[in-house]
Short mmCIF file of C-alpha atoms in Angstrom, two decimals:
data_model
loop_
_atom_site.label_atom_id
_atom_site.label_comp_id
_atom_site.label_asym_id
_atom_site.label_seq_id
_atom_site.Cartn_x
_atom_site.Cartn_y
_atom_site.Cartn_z
CA MET U 162 -0.02 -0.06 -0.17
CA TYR U 163 1.37 3.43 -0.62
CA LYS U 164 0.77 6.64 1.58
CA ILE U 165 0.14 10.09 -0.41
CA LEU U 166 0.37 13.14 0.85
CA SER U 167 -1.72 16.04 -1.41
CA VAL U 168 -0.27 19.88 -1.08
CA ASN U 169 -1.86 22.54 -2.61
CA PRO U 170 -1.51 26.29 -1.35
CA GLY U 171 -3.64 29.01 -2.32
CA SER U 172 -4.06 32.28 -2.32
CA THR U 173 -5.51 32.16 1.27
CA SER U 174 -6.02 29.04 1.87
CA THR U 175 -3.48 25.32 1.93
CA LYS U 176 -5.16 22.36 1.11
CA LEU U 177 -3.86 19.24 2.20
CA ALA U 178 -5.08 15.36 1.63
CA TYR U 179 -3.70 11.91 2.87
CA TYR U 180 -4.49 8.95 0.61
CA GLU U 181 -3.43 5.06 1.06
CA ASP U 182 -3.51 3.70 -2.48
CA GLU U 183 -6.75 5.10 -4.11
CA MET U 184 -8.54 5.62 -0.66
CA LEU U 185 -8.96 9.25 0.73
CA VAL U 186 -7.99 8.84 3.93
CA CYS U 187 -8.65 12.41 5.24
CA GLY U 188 -8.27 16.04 4.28
CA GLN U 189 -8.52 19.59 5.31
CA THR U 190 -8.34 22.89 4.00
CA ILE U 191 -6.70 25.54 5.81
CA ARG U 192 -8.12 28.95 6.05
CA HIS U 193 -5.02 31.56 6.19
CA SER U 194 -6.30 34.72 7.77
CA ALA U 195 -5.29 37.93 6.62
CA ASP U 196 -3.74 39.12 9.90
CA GLU U 197 -1.93 35.51 9.28
CA LEU U 198 -0.45 36.21 6.13
CA LYS U 199 -0.02 40.33 6.45
CA ARG U 200 2.72 39.32 8.62
CA TYR U 201 4.95 38.37 5.38
CA PRO U 202 6.66 40.42 3.13
CA GLY U 203 5.38 38.16 0.02
CA VAL U 204 4.02 35.01 -0.47
CA MET U 205 7.01 33.30 -1.14
CA ALA U 206 7.67 34.31 2.42
CA GLN U 207 5.24 32.45 4.04
CA HIS U 208 6.85 28.92 3.25
CA GLU U 209 7.72 27.91 6.64
CA PHE U 210 4.57 29.06 8.02
CA ARG U 211 2.41 27.09 5.55
CA LYS U 212 4.79 23.94 5.72
CA GLN U 213 4.14 24.28 9.53
CA GLN U 214 0.45 24.31 9.16
CA VAL U 215 0.41 21.30 7.04
CA LEU U 216 2.43 19.45 9.57
CA ASP U 217 0.33 20.42 12.51
CA GLY U 218 -3.01 19.75 10.25
CA LEU U 219 -1.82 16.09 9.82
CA ARG U 220 -0.94 15.57 13.18
CA ALA U 221 -4.09 16.60 14.63
CA GLN U 222 -6.29 14.31 12.09
CA GLY U 223 -4.04 11.19 13.20
CA VAL U 224 -1.78 10.84 10.35
CA ASP U 225 1.64 8.93 10.98
CA LEU U 226 4.08 10.76 8.49
CA ALA U 227 6.60 7.44 9.26
CA GLY U 228 5.97 5.19 6.13
CA LEU U 229 4.58 7.91 3.48
CA SER U 230 5.35 6.96 0.18
CA ALA U 231 5.26 10.13 -1.84
CA VAL U 232 4.74 14.23 -1.49
CA VAL U 233 2.69 15.60 -4.16
CA GLY U 234 2.65 19.13 -4.55
CA ARG U 235 0.24 21.88 -6.67
CA GLY U 236 3.00 22.86 -9.48
CA GLY U 237 3.81 26.43 -9.15
CA LEU U 238 4.87 29.09 -12.03
CA VAL U 239 7.84 26.42 -13.42
CA ARG U 240 9.55 27.28 -16.79
CA PRO U 241 7.40 25.96 -19.62
CA ILE U 242 7.72 21.87 -18.89
CA GLU U 243 5.40 19.28 -20.95
CA SER U 244 2.44 17.45 -19.15
CA GLY U 245 3.57 14.75 -16.36
CA VAL U 246 4.40 13.93 -13.10
CA TYR U 247 7.72 15.41 -12.41
CA GLU U 248 10.47 14.67 -9.69
CA VAL U 249 10.98 17.78 -7.65
CA ASN U 250 14.82 17.84 -8.30
CA ASP U 251 17.77 21.00 -6.86
CA ARG U 252 17.09 22.73 -10.37
CA MET U 253 13.24 23.11 -9.54
CA VAL U 254 13.44 23.80 -6.03
CA ALA U 255 15.87 27.20 -7.16
CA ASP U 256 13.51 27.81 -9.98
CA LEU U 257 10.36 28.23 -7.45
CA ARG U 258 12.54 30.13 -4.87
CA ALA U 259 13.10 32.55 -7.93
CA CYS U 260 9.78 32.76 -9.00
CA VAL U 261 10.89 32.59 -13.09
CA GLY U 262 7.71 32.33 -14.14
CA GLY U 263 6.18 34.89 -11.78
CA VAL U 264 4.88 34.83 -7.93
CA HIS U 265 2.34 32.64 -7.01
CA ALA U 266 0.92 30.80 -4.16
CA SER U 267 1.59 27.84 -5.86
CA ASN U 268 5.07 27.87 -6.49
CA LEU U 269 5.14 26.75 -2.59
CA GLY U 270 3.48 24.06 -3.28
CA GLY U 271 6.79 21.78 -4.78
CA LEU U 272 9.03 23.47 -1.99
CA ILE U 273 6.51 22.13 0.75
CA ALA U 274 6.52 18.36 -0.71
CA ARG U 275 10.84 18.27 -0.86
CA GLU U 276 11.15 19.45 2.65
CA ILE U 277 8.62 16.79 4.16
CA ALA U 278 9.51 14.12 1.68
CA ASP U 279 13.38 15.08 2.53
CA SER U 280 12.23 14.66 6.28
CA ILE U 281 11.37 10.79 5.62
CA PRO U 282 13.49 8.10 4.47
CA GLY U 283 12.47 6.69 1.22
CA CYS U 284 9.75 9.39 0.65
CA ARG U 285 9.85 11.20 -2.66
CA ALA U 286 8.36 14.56 -4.03
CA PHE U 287 6.77 15.02 -7.24
CA ILE U 288 4.82 17.79 -9.27
CA ALA U 289 1.93 17.17 -11.38
CA ASP U 290 0.77 19.44 -14.72
CA PRO U 291 1.20 22.69 -13.41
CA VAL U 292 -0.41 25.73 -14.82
CA VAL U 293 2.23 26.12 -17.19
CA VAL U 294 2.20 22.93 -19.08
CA ASP U 295 3.12 24.18 -22.68
CA GLU U 296 2.12 21.64 -25.50
CA LEU U 297 1.15 24.30 -27.75
CA GLN U 298 1.97 23.32 -31.92
CA ASP U 299 4.08 26.51 -33.04
CA VAL U 300 1.46 27.86 -34.81
CA ALA U 301 -0.04 28.73 -31.94
CA ARG U 302 2.27 30.44 -30.64
CA ILE U 303 2.29 33.91 -32.37
CA SER U 304 0.37 36.61 -32.20
CA GLY U 305 0.11 40.12 -34.28
CA LEU U 306 3.23 40.95 -32.18
CA PRO U 307 6.43 39.01 -31.78
CA GLN U 308 7.23 41.10 -28.46
CA VAL U 309 3.95 39.00 -27.29
CA PRO U 310 3.65 35.91 -28.04
CA ARG U 311 1.13 33.57 -27.12
CA ARG U 312 1.72 31.78 -23.95
CA SER U 313 -0.31 28.83 -22.28
CA ILE U 314 -1.14 28.94 -18.95
CA PHE U 315 -4.37 27.16 -18.04
CA HIS U 316 -5.93 24.64 -15.76
CA ALA U 317 -3.79 22.08 -16.79
CA LEU U 318 -4.32 19.75 -13.81
CA ASN U 319 -7.68 19.82 -13.62
CA GLN U 320 -8.10 19.45 -17.44
CA LYS U 321 -6.28 17.10 -18.20
CA ALA U 322 -7.53 15.03 -14.80
CA ILE U 323 -11.24 15.23 -16.31
CA ALA U 324 -10.10 14.23 -19.83
CA ARG U 325 -8.11 10.89 -18.31
CA ARG U 326 -11.58 10.36 -16.88
CA TYR U 327 -13.58 10.60 -19.49
CA ALA U 328 -11.39 8.28 -21.71
CA GLU U 329 -11.29 5.75 -18.99
CA GLU U 330 -15.40 6.05 -19.16
CA ARG U 331 -14.85 4.78 -22.32
CA GLY U 332 -12.94 2.31 -22.05
CA MET U 333 -9.97 3.93 -24.59
CA ALA U 334 -6.87 5.82 -24.06
CA TYR U 335 -6.50 9.31 -23.29
CA GLU U 336 -4.12 9.39 -26.40
CA GLU U 337 -6.70 8.32 -28.69
CA LEU U 338 -9.21 11.17 -28.73
CA ASN U 339 -9.60 14.75 -29.41
CA LEU U 340 -11.11 16.33 -26.85
CA VAL U 341 -12.21 20.32 -25.79
CA VAL U 342 -11.76 21.04 -22.18
CA ALA U 343 -13.51 23.75 -20.77
CA HIS U 344 -12.69 24.57 -17.25
CA LEU U 345 -15.08 26.92 -16.11
CA GLY U 346 -14.27 28.89 -12.47
CA GLY U 347 -12.70 32.16 -11.30
CA GLY U 348 -10.55 31.83 -14.43
CA VAL U 349 -11.87 30.01 -17.38
CA SER U 350 -9.28 27.85 -19.94
CA VAL U 351 -10.68 26.55 -22.71
CA SER U 352 -8.00 23.85 -24.54
CA ALA U 353 -7.95 21.83 -27.67
CA HIS U 354 -6.30 18.32 -26.28
CA ARG U 355 -5.23 16.38 -29.15
CA HIS U 356 -3.88 12.62 -29.23
CA GLY U 357 -2.87 13.46 -25.21
CA ARG U 358 -1.50 16.88 -25.97
CA VAL U 359 -2.73 21.07 -25.38
CA VAL U 360 -2.16 21.95 -28.81
CA ASP U 361 -3.68 25.49 -28.29
CA THR U 362 -5.80 27.29 -25.21
CA ASN U 363 -6.61 30.37 -23.75
CA GLN U 364 -3.61 32.24 -21.20
CA ALA U 365 -6.29 32.35 -18.41
CA LEU U 366 -3.77 33.56 -15.67
CA ASP U 367 -4.01 37.40 -16.84
CA GLY U 368 -7.37 36.54 -18.40
CA PHE U 369 -6.73 36.27 -22.25
CA GLY U 370 -10.36 34.75 -23.50
CA PRO U 371 -13.63 34.54 -21.95
CA PHE U 372 -14.26 36.69 -18.77
CA SER U 373 -14.67 35.14 -15.49
CA PRO U 374 -15.71 35.87 -12.20
CA GLU U 375 -12.82 37.83 -11.54
CA ARG U 376 -10.98 37.73 -14.97
CA ALA U 377 -11.26 40.67 -17.65
CA GLY U 378 -10.87 38.59 -20.78
CA THR U 379 -9.89 39.59 -24.01
CA LEU U 380 -10.49 43.14 -24.13
CA ASP U 381 -10.28 46.17 -26.65
CA ALA U 382 -6.41 46.26 -27.19
CA GLY U 383 -7.19 50.47 -28.15
CA GLN U 384 -9.02 51.21 -25.17
CA LEU U 385 -6.84 49.29 -22.54
CA VAL U 386 -3.53 51.28 -24.00
CA ARG U 387 -5.44 54.67 -23.42
CA MET U 388 -6.87 53.50 -19.69
CA ALA U 389 -3.45 52.58 -19.13
CA PHE U 390 -1.72 56.28 -20.08
CA SER U 391 -4.72 58.20 -18.76
CA GLY U 392 -3.11 58.74 -15.50
CA GLU U 393 -5.98 57.75 -13.84
CA TYR U 394 -4.79 54.34 -12.80
CA THR U 395 -1.68 52.83 -11.88
CA GLN U 396 0.16 49.90 -12.91
CA GLU U 397 -1.06 47.64 -9.72
CA GLN U 398 -4.45 48.34 -10.73
CA MET U 399 -4.31 47.98 -14.21
CA LEU U 400 -3.83 44.30 -13.51
CA LYS U 401 -5.90 43.81 -10.71
CA MET U 402 -8.85 44.90 -13.23
CA LEU U 403 -7.60 42.26 -15.72
CA ALA U 404 -7.06 39.36 -13.24
CA GLY U 405 -9.18 40.00 -9.64
CA ARG U 406 -11.25 42.48 -10.10
CA GLY U 407 -12.37 42.02 -13.57
CA GLY U 408 -15.59 40.23 -14.85
CA LEU U 409 -18.38 39.58 -12.67
CA MET U 410 -16.65 41.45 -10.09
CA ALA U 411 -16.37 44.31 -11.95
CA HIS U 412 -19.96 44.35 -13.49
CA LEU U 413 -21.92 42.81 -10.38
CA GLY U 414 -19.51 43.34 -7.46
CA THR U 415 -18.81 39.53 -6.80
CA ASN U 416 -16.98 37.24 -8.12
CA ASP U 417 -19.50 34.18 -6.64
CA THR U 418 -21.55 33.14 -9.37
CA ARG U 419 -24.27 31.29 -7.55
CA ALA U 420 -25.02 34.67 -5.67
CA ALA U 421 -25.32 36.45 -9.46
CA TYR U 422 -27.30 33.76 -10.29
CA GLU U 423 -29.61 34.16 -7.00
CA HIS U 424 -29.80 37.90 -8.51
CA ALA U 425 -30.99 36.81 -11.85
CA LEU U 426 -33.37 34.73 -10.76
CA ALA U 427 -34.69 37.94 -8.35
CA GLY U 428 -35.53 39.70 -11.77
CA ASP U 429 -32.17 41.72 -12.08
CA GLN U 430 -31.96 41.73 -15.62
CA HIS U 431 -28.23 43.18 -16.16
CA ALA U 432 -26.55 40.16 -13.66
CA ARG U 433 -29.21 38.00 -16.05
CA LEU U 434 -27.09 39.67 -19.12
CA VAL U 435 -23.61 39.53 -17.76
CA LEU U 436 -23.96 36.18 -17.11
CA GLU U 437 -24.93 35.04 -20.19
CA ALA U 438 -22.30 37.09 -21.58
CA MET U 439 -19.52 35.19 -19.67
CA ALA U 440 -21.24 31.75 -20.72
CA TYR U 441 -21.56 33.01 -24.66
CA GLY U 442 -17.72 33.92 -24.57
CA ALA U 443 -16.93 30.38 -23.39
CA ALA U 444 -18.82 28.94 -25.62
CA LYS U 445 -17.10 31.06 -28.65
CA GLU U 446 -14.29 29.83 -27.27
CA ILE U 447 -15.36 26.18 -27.33
CA GLY U 448 -16.07 26.53 -30.95
CA ALA U 449 -12.33 28.32 -31.63
CA MET U 450 -10.66 25.29 -30.01
CA HIS U 451 -12.94 23.01 -32.08
CA VAL U 452 -11.74 24.78 -35.01
CA VAL U 453 -7.92 23.92 -33.70
CA LEU U 454 -8.90 20.46 -34.41
CA GLU U 455 -10.45 20.69 -37.83
CA GLY U 456 -13.95 19.82 -36.84
CA ARG U 457 -13.17 16.08 -35.19
CA THR U 458 -13.75 16.64 -31.33
CA ASP U 459 -15.25 13.51 -30.21
CA ALA U 460 -16.22 15.32 -27.38
CA ILE U 461 -16.41 18.60 -25.21
CA LEU U 462 -15.95 18.42 -21.55
CA LEU U 463 -17.17 21.19 -19.20
CA THR U 464 -15.84 21.23 -15.70
CA GLY U 465 -14.98 23.92 -12.69
CA GLY U 466 -16.85 25.01 -10.20
CA ILE U 467 -19.49 27.03 -12.80
CA ALA U 468 -20.16 23.76 -14.07
CA TYR U 469 -22.42 23.15 -11.70
CA ASN U 470 -24.70 25.89 -12.73
CA GLU U 471 -27.56 24.19 -14.93
CA ALA U 472 -28.80 27.12 -16.50
CA LEU U 473 -25.40 28.23 -17.74
CA VAL U 474 -24.03 24.95 -19.00
CA GLY U 475 -27.19 24.92 -20.88
CA TYR U 476 -26.68 27.88 -22.50
CA ILE U 477 -23.41 26.72 -23.30
CA ARG U 478 -24.87 23.41 -24.50
CA ARG U 479 -27.49 25.00 -26.53
CA MET U 480 -24.62 26.35 -28.89
CA VAL U 481 -21.93 24.48 -28.81
CA GLY U 482 -24.28 21.12 -29.02
CA GLY U 483 -23.84 20.68 -32.51
CA LEU U 484 -20.30 20.24 -32.47
CA ALA U 485 -20.06 17.39 -30.25
CA PRO U 486 -21.38 15.28 -27.84
CA VAL U 487 -21.24 17.56 -24.50
CA ARG U 488 -20.44 15.82 -21.31
CA VAL U 489 -20.53 17.78 -17.86
CA TYR U 490 -18.04 17.20 -14.54
CA PRO U 491 -19.06 19.54 -12.16
CA GLY U 492 -16.19 21.37 -9.62
CA GLU U 493 -12.82 20.15 -9.54
CA ASP U 494 -10.48 17.79 -7.51
CA GLU U 495 -7.27 18.33 -7.64
CA MET U 496 -6.21 16.91 -4.46
CA GLU U 497 -7.38 13.73 -5.93
CA ALA U 498 -5.73 13.87 -9.42
CA LEU U 499 -2.12 15.03 -7.37
CA ALA U 500 -2.80 12.00 -4.93
CA MET U 501 -3.12 10.16 -8.67
CA SER U 502 -0.24 11.33 -10.58
CA GLY U 503 1.99 10.38 -7.62
CA LEU U 504 0.55 6.93 -7.66
CA ARG U 505 0.60 6.35 -11.25
CA VAL U 506 4.71 7.42 -10.64
CA LEU U 507 4.74 4.78 -7.80
CA ARG U 508 3.23 1.62 -9.89
CA GLY U 509 5.84 2.38 -11.94
CA GLU U 510 5.05 5.07 -14.45
CA PRO U 511 8.55 7.07 -15.09
CA ALA U 512 8.71 10.62 -13.24
CA LYS U 513 9.55 13.22 -15.90
CA VAL U 514 13.04 15.00 -15.29
CA TYR U 515 12.87 18.75 -15.21
CA CYS U 516 15.94 20.26 -16.59
#
């Protein structure tokens, strides 16, 4: 029996889950208050604090770390890499500490995994399918400005896990299928999966593509430049409008799709229109990825928290249902995806080498 710990640091929480083979034994979401976090100058300075919170949380649930087989951390903003499970090596640790791809709480996942694993004989540390998974075909990298190439940053962990789950349900290999997978959450990423590789996707970190509960999505570039140079906004304010205070937050003052939908049901026509526009944008992006797959899409998979909303899913289904069968996998289980990625390696699948 393999014992696996998943660790997923987010902006204001750290999730952990302990598995024995495929069985979830216990899990916990540790919330970090604003008062706790303000003691640290930045997210990377929270490293030791968060690691200790994970260890304390496991002890409180009676988990004995002795004999732990693997710790799998949420992959951070490392250098662009292919999909897969990567053993945390010294090069990765250095890049996570240096924030080579940007600063994000997920950078702490690999660091915490490595340090916990190093303290336990025989334990290994991994990350799996970080957001910077890059399998783009060359033509998808070119934008209209050579200084601004298109980048692959998307919900790789959940998208790959859902795609594999669908393939398994069909009795097929993921690598045999052409799929369009749409992760509909605080950010929206829509990707073309061609025979096991994501050959195109929108850049979901800064909100390129459809707008979402928190991200502004693709905007009129001219208007955006004029706003940036108007003198009314700082760079920090502009970036926050793009990711964090864009989308539903900008229009409706909330990033909670459920709350916005309640307003729409109560007769708020503006809320209804904005929600439909969000679904409309996601559906258009799905259509674009269907074109990337040259119209040979085996299935369209909808996942993420917004996929719980039957009305919005129904709107998207009406728009794209004629392209391919639509399957819905509401929510996301990143903790299970991390653990099962580690289990595949422990059972013999080779881990990839980060370099």
